[in-house]
Coordinates of C-alpha atoms and ligand atoms in Angstrom, one line a residue:
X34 CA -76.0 5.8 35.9
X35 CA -78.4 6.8 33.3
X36 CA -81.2 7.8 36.0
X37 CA -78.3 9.6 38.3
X38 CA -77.1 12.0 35.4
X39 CA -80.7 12.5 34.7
X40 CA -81.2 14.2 38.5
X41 CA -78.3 15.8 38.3
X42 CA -79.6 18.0 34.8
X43 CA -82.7 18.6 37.1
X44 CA -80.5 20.5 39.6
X45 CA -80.8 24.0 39.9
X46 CA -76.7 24.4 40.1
X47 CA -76.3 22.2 36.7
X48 CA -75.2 24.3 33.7
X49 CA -73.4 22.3 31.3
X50 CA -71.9 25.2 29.4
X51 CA -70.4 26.5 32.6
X52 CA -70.2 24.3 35.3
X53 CA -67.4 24.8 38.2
X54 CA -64.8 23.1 38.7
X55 CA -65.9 21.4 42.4
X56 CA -69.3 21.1 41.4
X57 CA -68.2 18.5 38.1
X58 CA -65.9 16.5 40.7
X59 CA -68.6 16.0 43.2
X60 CA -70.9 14.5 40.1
X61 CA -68.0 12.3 39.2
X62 CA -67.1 11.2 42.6
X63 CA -70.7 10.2 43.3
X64 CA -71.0 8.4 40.4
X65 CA -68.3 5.9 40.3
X66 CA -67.8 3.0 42.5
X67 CA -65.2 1.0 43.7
X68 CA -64.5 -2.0 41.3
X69 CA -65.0 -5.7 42.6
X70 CA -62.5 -8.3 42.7
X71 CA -59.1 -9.0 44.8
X72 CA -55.9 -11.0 44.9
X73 CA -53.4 -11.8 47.8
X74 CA -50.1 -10.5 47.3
X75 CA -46.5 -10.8 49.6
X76 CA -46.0 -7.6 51.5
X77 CA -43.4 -6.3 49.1
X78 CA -45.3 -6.8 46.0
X79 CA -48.1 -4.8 47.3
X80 CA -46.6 -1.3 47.2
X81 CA -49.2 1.3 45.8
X82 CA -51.7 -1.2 46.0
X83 CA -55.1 -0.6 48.0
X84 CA -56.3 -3.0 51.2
X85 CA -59.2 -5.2 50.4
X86 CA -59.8 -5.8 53.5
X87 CA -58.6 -4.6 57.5
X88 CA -55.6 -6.4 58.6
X89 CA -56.4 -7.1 62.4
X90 CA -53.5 -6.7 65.0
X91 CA -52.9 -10.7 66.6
X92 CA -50.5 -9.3 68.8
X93 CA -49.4 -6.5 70.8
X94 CA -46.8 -4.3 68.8
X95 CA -43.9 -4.2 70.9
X96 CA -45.1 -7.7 72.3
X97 CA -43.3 -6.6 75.5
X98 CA -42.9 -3.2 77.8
X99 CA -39.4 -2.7 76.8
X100 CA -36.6 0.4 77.3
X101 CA -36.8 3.5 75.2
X102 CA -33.1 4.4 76.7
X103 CA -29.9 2.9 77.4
X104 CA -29.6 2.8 81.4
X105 CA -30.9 0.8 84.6
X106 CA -34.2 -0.6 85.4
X107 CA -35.1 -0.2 88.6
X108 CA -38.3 0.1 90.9
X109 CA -38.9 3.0 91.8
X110 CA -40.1 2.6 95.2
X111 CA -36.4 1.7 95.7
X112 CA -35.5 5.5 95.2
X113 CA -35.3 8.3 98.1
X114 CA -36.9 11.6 96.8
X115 CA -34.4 13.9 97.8
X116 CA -30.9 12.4 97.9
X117 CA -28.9 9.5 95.5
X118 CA -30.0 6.1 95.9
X119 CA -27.1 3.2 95.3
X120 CA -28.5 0.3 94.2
X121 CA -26.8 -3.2 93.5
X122 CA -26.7 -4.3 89.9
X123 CA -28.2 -7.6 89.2
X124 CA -27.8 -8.5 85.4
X125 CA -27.9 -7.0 82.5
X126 CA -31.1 -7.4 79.8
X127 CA -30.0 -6.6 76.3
X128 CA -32.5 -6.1 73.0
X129 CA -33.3 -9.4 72.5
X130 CA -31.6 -11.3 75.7
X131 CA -34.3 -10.6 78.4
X132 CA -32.8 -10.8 82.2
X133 CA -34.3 -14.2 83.8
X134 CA -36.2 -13.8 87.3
X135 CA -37.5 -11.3 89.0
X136 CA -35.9 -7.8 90.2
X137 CA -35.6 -7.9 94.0
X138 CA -35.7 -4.1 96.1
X139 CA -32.3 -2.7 96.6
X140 CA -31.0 -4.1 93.0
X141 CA -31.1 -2.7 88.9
X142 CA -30.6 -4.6 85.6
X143 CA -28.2 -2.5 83.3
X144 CA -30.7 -2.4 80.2
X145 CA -30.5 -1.5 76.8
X146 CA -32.8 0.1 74.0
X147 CA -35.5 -2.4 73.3
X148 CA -34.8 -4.7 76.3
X149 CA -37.9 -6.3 78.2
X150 CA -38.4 -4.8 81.7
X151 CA -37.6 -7.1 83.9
X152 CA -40.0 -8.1 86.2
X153 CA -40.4 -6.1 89.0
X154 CA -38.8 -2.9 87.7
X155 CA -41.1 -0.1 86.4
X156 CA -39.0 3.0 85.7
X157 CA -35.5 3.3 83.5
X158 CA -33.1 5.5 84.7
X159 CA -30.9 6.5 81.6
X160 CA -27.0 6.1 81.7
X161 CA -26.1 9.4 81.1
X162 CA -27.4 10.5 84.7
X163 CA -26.4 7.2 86.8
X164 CA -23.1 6.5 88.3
X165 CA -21.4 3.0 88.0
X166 CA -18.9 2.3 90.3
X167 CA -18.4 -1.1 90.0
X168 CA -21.9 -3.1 91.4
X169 CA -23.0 -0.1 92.6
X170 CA -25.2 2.0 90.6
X171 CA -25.9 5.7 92.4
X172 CA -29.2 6.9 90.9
X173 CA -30.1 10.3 91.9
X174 CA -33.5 12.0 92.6
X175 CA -36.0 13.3 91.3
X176 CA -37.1 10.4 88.5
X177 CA -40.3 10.1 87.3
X178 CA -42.2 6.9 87.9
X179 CA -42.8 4.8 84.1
X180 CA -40.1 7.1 82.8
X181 CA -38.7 5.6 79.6
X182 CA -40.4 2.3 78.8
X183 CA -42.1 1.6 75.7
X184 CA -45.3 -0.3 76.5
X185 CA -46.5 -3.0 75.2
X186 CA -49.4 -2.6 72.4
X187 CA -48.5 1.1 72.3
X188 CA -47.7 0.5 68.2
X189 CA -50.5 -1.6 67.7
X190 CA -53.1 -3.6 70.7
X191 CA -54.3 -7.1 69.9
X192 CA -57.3 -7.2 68.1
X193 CA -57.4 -4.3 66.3
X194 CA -57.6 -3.1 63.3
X195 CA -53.6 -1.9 62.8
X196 CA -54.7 -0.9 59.1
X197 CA -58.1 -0.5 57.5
X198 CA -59.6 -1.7 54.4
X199 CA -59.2 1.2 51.7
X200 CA -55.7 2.3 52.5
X201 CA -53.4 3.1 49.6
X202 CA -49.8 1.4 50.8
X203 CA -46.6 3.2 51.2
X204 CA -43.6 2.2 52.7
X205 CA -45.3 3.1 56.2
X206 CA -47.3 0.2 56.2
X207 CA -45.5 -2.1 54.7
X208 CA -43.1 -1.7 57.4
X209 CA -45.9 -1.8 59.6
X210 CA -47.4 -5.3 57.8
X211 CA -43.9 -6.8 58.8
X212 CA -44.1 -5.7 62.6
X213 CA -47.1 -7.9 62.8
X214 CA -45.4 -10.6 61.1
X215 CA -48.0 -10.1 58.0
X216 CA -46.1 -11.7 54.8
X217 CA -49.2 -11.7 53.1
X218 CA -52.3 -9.4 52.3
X219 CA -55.5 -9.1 50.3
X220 CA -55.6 -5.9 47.9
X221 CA -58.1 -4.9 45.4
X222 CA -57.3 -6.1 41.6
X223 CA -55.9 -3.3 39.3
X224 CA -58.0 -0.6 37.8
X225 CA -57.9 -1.2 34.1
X226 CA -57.9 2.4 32.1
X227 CA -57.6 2.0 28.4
X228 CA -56.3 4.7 26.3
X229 CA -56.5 6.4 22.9
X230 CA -55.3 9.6 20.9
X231 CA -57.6 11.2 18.6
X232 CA -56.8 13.4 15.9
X233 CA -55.6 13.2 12.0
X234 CA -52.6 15.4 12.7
X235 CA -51.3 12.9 14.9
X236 CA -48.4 11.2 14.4
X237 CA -47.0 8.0 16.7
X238 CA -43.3 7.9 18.1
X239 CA -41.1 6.0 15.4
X240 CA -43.1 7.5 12.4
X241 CA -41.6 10.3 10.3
X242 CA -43.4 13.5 10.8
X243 CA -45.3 14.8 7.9
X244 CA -46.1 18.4 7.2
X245 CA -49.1 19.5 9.4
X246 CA -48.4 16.9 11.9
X247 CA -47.5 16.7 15.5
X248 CA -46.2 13.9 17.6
X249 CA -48.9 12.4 19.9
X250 CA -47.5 13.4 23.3
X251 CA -50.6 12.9 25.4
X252 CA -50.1 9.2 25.4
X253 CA -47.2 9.6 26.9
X254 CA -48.4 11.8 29.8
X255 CA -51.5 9.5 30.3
X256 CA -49.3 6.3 30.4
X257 CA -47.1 8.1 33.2
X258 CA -49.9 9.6 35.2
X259 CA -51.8 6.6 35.4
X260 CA -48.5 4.2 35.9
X261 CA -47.8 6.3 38.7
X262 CA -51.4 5.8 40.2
X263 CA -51.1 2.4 40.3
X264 CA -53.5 1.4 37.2
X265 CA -53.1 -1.0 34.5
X266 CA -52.7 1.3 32.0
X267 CA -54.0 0.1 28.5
X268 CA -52.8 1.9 25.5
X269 CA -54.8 1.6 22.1
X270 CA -53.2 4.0 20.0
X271 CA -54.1 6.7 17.9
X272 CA -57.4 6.9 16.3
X273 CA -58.4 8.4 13.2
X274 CA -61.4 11.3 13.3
X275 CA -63.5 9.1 11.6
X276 CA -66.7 7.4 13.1
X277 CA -66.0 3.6 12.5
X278 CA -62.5 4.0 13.9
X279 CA -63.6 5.8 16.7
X280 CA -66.4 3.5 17.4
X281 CA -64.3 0.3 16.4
X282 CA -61.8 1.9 19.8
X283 CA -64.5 2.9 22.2
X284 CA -65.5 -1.1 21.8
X285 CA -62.5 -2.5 22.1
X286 CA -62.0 0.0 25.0
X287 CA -64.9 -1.4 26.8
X288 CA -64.3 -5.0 26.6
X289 CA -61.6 -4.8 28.1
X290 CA -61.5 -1.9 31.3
X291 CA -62.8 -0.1 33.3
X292 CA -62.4 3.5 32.4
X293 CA -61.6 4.7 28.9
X294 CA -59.9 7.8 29.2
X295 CA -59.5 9.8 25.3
X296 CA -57.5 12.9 24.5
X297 CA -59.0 15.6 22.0
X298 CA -62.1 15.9 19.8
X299 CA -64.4 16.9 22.2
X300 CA -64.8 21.0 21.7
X301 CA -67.5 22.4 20.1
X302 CA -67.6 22.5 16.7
X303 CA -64.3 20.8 15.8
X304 CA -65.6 17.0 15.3
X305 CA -69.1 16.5 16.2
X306 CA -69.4 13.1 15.1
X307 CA -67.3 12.3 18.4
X308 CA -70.2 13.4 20.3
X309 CA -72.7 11.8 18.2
X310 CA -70.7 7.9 18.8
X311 CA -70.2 9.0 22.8
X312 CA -74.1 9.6 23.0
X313 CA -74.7 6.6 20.8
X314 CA -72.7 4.4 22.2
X315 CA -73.8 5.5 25.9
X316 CA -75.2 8.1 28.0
X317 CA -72.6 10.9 28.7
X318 CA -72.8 14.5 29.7
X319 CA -71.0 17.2 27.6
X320 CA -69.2 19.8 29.9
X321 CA -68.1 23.2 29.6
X322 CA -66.3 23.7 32.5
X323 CA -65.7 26.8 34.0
X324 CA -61.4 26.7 34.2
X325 CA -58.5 27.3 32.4
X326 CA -57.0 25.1 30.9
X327 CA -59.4 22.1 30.5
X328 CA -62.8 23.7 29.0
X329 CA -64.4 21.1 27.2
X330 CA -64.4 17.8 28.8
X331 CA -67.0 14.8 28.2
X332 CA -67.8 12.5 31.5
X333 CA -70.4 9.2 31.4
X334 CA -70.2 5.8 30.6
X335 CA -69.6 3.4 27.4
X336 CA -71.7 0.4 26.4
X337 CA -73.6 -1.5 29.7
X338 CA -72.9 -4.5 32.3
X339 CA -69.6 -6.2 32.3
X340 CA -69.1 -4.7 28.7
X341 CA -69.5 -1.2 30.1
X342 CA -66.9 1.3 31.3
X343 CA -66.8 5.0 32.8
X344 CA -65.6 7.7 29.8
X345 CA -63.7 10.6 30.6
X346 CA -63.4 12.9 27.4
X347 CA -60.5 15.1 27.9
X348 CA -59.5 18.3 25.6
X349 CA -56.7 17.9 23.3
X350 CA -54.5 20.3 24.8
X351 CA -51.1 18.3 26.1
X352 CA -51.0 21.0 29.1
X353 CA -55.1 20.6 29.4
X354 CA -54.8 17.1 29.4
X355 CA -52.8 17.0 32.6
X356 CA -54.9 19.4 34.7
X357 CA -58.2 17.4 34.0
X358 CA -56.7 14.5 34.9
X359 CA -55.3 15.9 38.1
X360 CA -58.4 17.9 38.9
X361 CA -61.2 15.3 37.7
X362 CA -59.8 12.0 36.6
X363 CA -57.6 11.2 39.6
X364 CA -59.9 11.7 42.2
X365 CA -62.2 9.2 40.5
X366 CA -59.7 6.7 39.7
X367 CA -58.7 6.7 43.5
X368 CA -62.0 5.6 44.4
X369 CA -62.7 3.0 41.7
X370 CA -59.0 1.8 42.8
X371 CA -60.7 0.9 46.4
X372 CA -59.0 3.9 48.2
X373 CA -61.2 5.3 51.3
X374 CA -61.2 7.7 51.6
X375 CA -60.6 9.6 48.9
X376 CA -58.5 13.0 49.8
X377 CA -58.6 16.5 47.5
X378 CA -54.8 17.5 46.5
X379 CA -54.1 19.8 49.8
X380 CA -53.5 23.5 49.0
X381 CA -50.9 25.3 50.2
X382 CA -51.1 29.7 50.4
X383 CA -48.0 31.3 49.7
X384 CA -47.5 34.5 48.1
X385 CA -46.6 34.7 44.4
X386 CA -43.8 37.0 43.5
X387 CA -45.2 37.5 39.5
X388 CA -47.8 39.0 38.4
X389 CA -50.9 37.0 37.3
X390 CA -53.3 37.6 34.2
X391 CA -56.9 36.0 35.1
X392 CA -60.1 36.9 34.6
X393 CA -62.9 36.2 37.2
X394 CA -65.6 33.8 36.7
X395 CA -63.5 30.9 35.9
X396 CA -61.1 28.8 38.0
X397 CA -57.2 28.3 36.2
X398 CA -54.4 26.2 37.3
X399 CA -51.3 27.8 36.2
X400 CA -48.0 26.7 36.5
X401 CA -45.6 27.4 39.5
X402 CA -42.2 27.3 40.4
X403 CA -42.4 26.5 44.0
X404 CA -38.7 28.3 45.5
X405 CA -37.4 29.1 48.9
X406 CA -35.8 32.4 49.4
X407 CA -34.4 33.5 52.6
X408 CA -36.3 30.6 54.5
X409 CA -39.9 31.6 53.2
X410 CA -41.5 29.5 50.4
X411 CA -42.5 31.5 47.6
X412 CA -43.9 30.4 44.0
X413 CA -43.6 32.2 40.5
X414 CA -45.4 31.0 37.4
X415 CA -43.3 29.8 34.8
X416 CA -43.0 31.5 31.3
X417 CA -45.5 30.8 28.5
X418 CA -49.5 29.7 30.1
X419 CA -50.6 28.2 26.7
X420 CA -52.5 25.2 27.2
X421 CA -50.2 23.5 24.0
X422 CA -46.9 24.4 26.0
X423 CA -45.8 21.4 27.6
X424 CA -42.3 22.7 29.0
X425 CA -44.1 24.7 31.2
X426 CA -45.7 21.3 32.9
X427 CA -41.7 20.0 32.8
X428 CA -40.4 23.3 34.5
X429 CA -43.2 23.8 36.9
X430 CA -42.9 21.7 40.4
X431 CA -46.8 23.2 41.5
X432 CA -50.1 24.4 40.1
X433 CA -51.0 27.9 41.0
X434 CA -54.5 27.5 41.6
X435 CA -56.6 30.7 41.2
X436 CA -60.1 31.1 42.3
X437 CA -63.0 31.0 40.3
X438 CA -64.0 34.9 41.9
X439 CA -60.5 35.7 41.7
X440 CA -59.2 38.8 39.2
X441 CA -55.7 39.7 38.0
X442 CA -53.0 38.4 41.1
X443 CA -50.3 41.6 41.7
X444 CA -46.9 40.8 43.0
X445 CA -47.0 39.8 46.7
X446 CA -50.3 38.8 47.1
X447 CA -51.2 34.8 48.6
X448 CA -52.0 32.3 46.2
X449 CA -53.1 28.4 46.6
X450 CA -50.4 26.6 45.1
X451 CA -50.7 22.6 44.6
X452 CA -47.5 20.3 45.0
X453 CA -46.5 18.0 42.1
X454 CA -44.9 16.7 44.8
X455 CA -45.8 12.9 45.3
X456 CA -48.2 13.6 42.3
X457 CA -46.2 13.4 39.3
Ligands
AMP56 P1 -58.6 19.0 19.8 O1 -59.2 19.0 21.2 O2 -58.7 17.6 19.2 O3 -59.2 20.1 19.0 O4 -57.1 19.3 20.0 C1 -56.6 20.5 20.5 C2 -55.2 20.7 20.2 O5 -54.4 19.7 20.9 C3 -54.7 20.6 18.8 O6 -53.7 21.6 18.5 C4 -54.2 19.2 18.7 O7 -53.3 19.1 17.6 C5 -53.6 19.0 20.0 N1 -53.6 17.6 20.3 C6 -54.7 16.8 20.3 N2 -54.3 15.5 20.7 C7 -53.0 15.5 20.9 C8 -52.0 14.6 21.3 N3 -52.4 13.3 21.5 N4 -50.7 14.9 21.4 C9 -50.3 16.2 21.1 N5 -51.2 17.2 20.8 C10 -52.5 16.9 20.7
MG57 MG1 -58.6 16.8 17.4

């Protein structure tokens, strides 16, 4: 850690009083690792959680070639090319009920979705173009040979890996788990992530509010954005600005996770005893990053070894708050959590039907309304863009992300829009 920051302030693109917004995510990324450790879990309880290791295929997935179609297996060197074939119907195989023997020329089974092929047969004919009459099935021309059958390993082949090591699950793969007949898997421990409040105006839930004070809301939003990302999220509180308080927190912090993530304190000039502790108590990098909302922001790591954890200093800003931690802290998280690999938020262009106020040379995440309108998706930023207005996070569904290069945005023109979609 300590000699990696130090080549990175040797880099000719480092500027720590204006550093871009990819360029501070790339040094984060590259400096955290995955953390260590696993536990085996039933299928169900491992929703959200991350693979530890590949779960190898020991069977074909379907286990059988089997019929994608309601209808008639037959062989289909059985049928003429140019005129109706009437074939004698055998048996019937059913999902689950297979048809015993072997399919002789001349004959069809009657089969039904799922059913094994009978041995012998190689094409299904669906129902919808055959005619019954009675034991006589009239197939006519032009099938295609294989038409209709599902074959066997086309899911998943024997073997293989049918999911790797890294892989954040969803219902997908649990589902998937289950068609192997997986009740069990391995997946990486939580991430611990303690978090504290800083800030003498702040007052905790349940506690009148006296004059000069605000609720501390960005507990709250940290709680839910890292619930929802599958951490452990450890909450210590509000802490006073003032040094053995803070220091007293940043230890108890590091005992006990892996990332300490704080809110406020860390612009210039407003407490610079917090920078003082952070560079006492470890070796972290003071950032002035080139975006809107989310200037000031401190990244390195607390105390060493076991008793060490990564430090993410975030502005005090409740709106700030959530677009470094969307932007910077998530990304990081993902990877300490095990997940491989790691994927950027996907950006979406559509055009943007307000007007924009933003000045060039700096990269800003506003907030979007994400709307339909006459079967074209469109986004308009919500009301107020102050970095303290948190209604606008509640009424926006997307960031409206701006380029760095980018000025003012007229009416009409294309903007990158982020989803909170599956985010928040
Ligand atoms: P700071 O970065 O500490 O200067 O804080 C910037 C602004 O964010 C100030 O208006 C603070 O009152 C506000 N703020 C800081 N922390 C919180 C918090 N936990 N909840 C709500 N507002 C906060
Ligand atoms: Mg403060």
């Amino acid at each position: 850690m300590t000699s990696l920051l130090k080549q990175i302030s040797c880099a000719d693109d480092y500027d720590p009083e204006s550093l871009g917004v990819a360029r501070a995510r790339q040094i984060i990324l590259d400096l955290v690792e995955p953390v260590e450790g696993s536990e085996r879990l039933f299928v169900r309880n491992a929703l959200g959680r991350v693979l530890a290791e590949d779960v190898i295929s020991t069977a074909n997935v379907p286990g059988h070639d089997n019929s994608a179609m309601d209808g008639y297996a037959v062989r289909f060197a059985d049928l003429a090319l140019e005129r109706d074939t009437t074939l004698s119907l055998a048996g019937t195989a059913f999902a689950g009920r297979a048809f015993e023997g072997r399919l002789e020329p001349g004959h069809c089974v009657r089969i039904m979705t799922g059913g094994v092929i009978p041995q012998g047969a190689d094409t299904v004919v669906i129902q919808e173009v055959a005619r019954a009459d009675g034991e006589r099935i009239v197939i006519p021309p032009q099938q295609r040979q294989g038409q209709h059958i599902r074959r066997a390993g086309e899911d998943l082949r024997a073997g293989e890996p049918a999911i790797r090591v890294g892989k954040q699950l969803r219902p997908a793969e649990l589902g998937l788990l289950a068609s192997l007949g997986v009740a069990e898997v391995s997946v990486k421990r939580r991430l611990r992530v303690a978090f504290f409040s800083t800030g003498d105006e702040l007052c905790s839930l349940g506690m009148p509010l006296k004059a000069g004070e605000v609720y501390d809301s960005n507990r709250y939003t940290l709680y839910g954005m890292l619930t929802r990302l599958g951490c452990d999220a450890i909450d210590l509180g509000v802490v006073r600005d003032e040094p053995a308080a803070l220091e007293a927190a940043f230890h108890r912090a590091a005992a006990q996770a892996d990332v300490i993530l704080t809110s406020g304190g860390v612009s210039v000039g407003e407490a610079d005893f917090i920078r003082v502790l952070m560079e006492k108590l470890g070796e972290v990098a003071f950032w002035k990053i080139a975006m809107r909302p989310g200037r000031p922001m401190a990244f390195g790591r607390i105390g060493d070894g076991s008793e060490g954890a990564f430090l993410f200093g975030l502005p005090g800003n409740p709106v700030a708050v959530m677009v470094t931690f969307y932007q910077f802290v998530r990304e990081a998280l993902q990877k300490m959590m095990g997940i491989s690999p790691v994927e950027s938020l996907p950006l979406f262009r559509v055009p943007c039907v307000t007007a924009l106020k933003k000045r060039p040379g700096r990269s800003e995440f506003q907030r979007g309304v994400l709307f339909c309108e006459n079967g074209e998706w469109k986004v308009r930023a919500t009301g107020s863009q102050g970095s303290g207005i948190l209604s606008s996070m509640s009424e926006a569904n997307c960031f409206i992300a701006v380029e760095s290069e980018r000025g003012n945005v007229a009416p009409g023109e294309a903007v990158d829009v982020q989803s909170f979609e599956g985010l928040v």
